[in-house]
XYZ file of C-alpha atoms in Angstrom:
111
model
C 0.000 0.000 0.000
C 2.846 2.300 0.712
C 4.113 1.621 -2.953
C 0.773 2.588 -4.231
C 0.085 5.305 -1.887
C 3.982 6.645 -3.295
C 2.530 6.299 -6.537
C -0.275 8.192 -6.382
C 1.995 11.147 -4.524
C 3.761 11.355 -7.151
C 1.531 11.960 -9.861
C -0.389 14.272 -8.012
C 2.494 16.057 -7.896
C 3.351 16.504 -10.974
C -0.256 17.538 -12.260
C -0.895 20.042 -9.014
C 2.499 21.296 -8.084
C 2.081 23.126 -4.573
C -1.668 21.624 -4.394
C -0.808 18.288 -4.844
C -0.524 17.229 -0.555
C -4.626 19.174 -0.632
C -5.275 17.030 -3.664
C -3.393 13.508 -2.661
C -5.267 13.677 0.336
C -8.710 14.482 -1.188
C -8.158 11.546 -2.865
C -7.349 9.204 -0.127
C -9.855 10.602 1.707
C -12.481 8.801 -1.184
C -10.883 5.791 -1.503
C -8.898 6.613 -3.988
C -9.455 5.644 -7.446
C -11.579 3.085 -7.296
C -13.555 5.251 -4.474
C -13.566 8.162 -6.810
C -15.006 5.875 -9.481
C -18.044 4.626 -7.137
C -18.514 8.297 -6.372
C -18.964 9.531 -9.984
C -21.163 6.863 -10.900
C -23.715 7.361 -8.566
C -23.734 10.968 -9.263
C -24.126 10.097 -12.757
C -21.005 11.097 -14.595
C -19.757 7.107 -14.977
C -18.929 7.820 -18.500
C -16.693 11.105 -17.724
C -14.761 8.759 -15.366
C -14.486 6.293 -17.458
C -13.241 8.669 -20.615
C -10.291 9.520 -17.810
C -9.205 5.608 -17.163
C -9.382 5.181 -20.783
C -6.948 5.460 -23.147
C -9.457 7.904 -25.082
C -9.502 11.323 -24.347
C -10.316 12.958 -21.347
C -14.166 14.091 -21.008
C -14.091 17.699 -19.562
C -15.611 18.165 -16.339
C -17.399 21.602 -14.947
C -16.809 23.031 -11.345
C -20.567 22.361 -11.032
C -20.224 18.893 -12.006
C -17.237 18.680 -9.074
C -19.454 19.846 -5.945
C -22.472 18.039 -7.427
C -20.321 15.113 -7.306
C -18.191 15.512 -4.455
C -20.756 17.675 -2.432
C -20.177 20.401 -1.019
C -18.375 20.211 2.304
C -15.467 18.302 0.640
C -15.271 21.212 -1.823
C -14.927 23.506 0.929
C -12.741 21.460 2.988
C -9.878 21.081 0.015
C -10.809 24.507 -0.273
C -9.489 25.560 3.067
C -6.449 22.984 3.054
C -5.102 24.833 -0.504
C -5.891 28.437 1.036
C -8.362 29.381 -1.567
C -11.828 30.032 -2.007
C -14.659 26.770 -2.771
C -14.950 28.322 -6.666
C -11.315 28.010 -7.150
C -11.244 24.665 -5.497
C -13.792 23.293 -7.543
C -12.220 24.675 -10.461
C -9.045 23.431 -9.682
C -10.543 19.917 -8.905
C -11.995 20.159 -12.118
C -8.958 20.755 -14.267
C -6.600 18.436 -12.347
C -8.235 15.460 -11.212
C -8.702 14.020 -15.409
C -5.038 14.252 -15.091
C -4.252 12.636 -11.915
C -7.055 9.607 -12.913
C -5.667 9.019 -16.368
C -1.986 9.149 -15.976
C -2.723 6.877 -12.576
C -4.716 4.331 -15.011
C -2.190 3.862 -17.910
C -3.174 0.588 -18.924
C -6.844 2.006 -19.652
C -8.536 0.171 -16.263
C -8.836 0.269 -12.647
C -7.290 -2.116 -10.814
């Protein structure tokens, strides 16, 4: 788990820079990929995921899609951890997390 867990640091790093310890731990704190997965399907954006463990393209995601997902008290809660406001967390959720999911799923599937 360790190996995984260095993994996934070091990814996040290199998609979110100086965000990445707000964002590695907002995605431990969902259990992680395959959490994150569960997550988006039951708030009905299963095929967005899916376009970001594919070896497709990335489906775009909207800051309103993140807090409808994630809900709003985790928005605010990674917003207070990177020092910014919920918009800019959401936004920054938004733009990163593709990323993070598809470079962390390189053979096109979650383990």
């Amino acid at each position: 788990m360790d190996l995984l867990n260095s993994l996934i640091g070091g990814v996040v790093s290199a998609v979110a820079g100086d965000k990445a310890p707000a964002l590695n731990q907002f995605i431990e704190s969902n259990g992680g990929v395959n959490g994150l997965s569960e997550k988006f399907r039951s708030g009905g954006l299963a095929e967005t995921f899916s376009s970001w463990v594919s070896t497709g393209d990335n489906a775009a995601i909207t800051a309103q899609q993140v807090e409808a997902v994630m809900g709003n008290a985790q928005v605010q809660e990674m917003a207070r951890k990177m020092g910014v406001d919920p918009a800019m967390a959401s936004e920054f959720i938004a733009k990163a997390l593709p990323q993070v999911i598809d470079q962390l799923t390189p053979q096109g599937k979650l383990n």
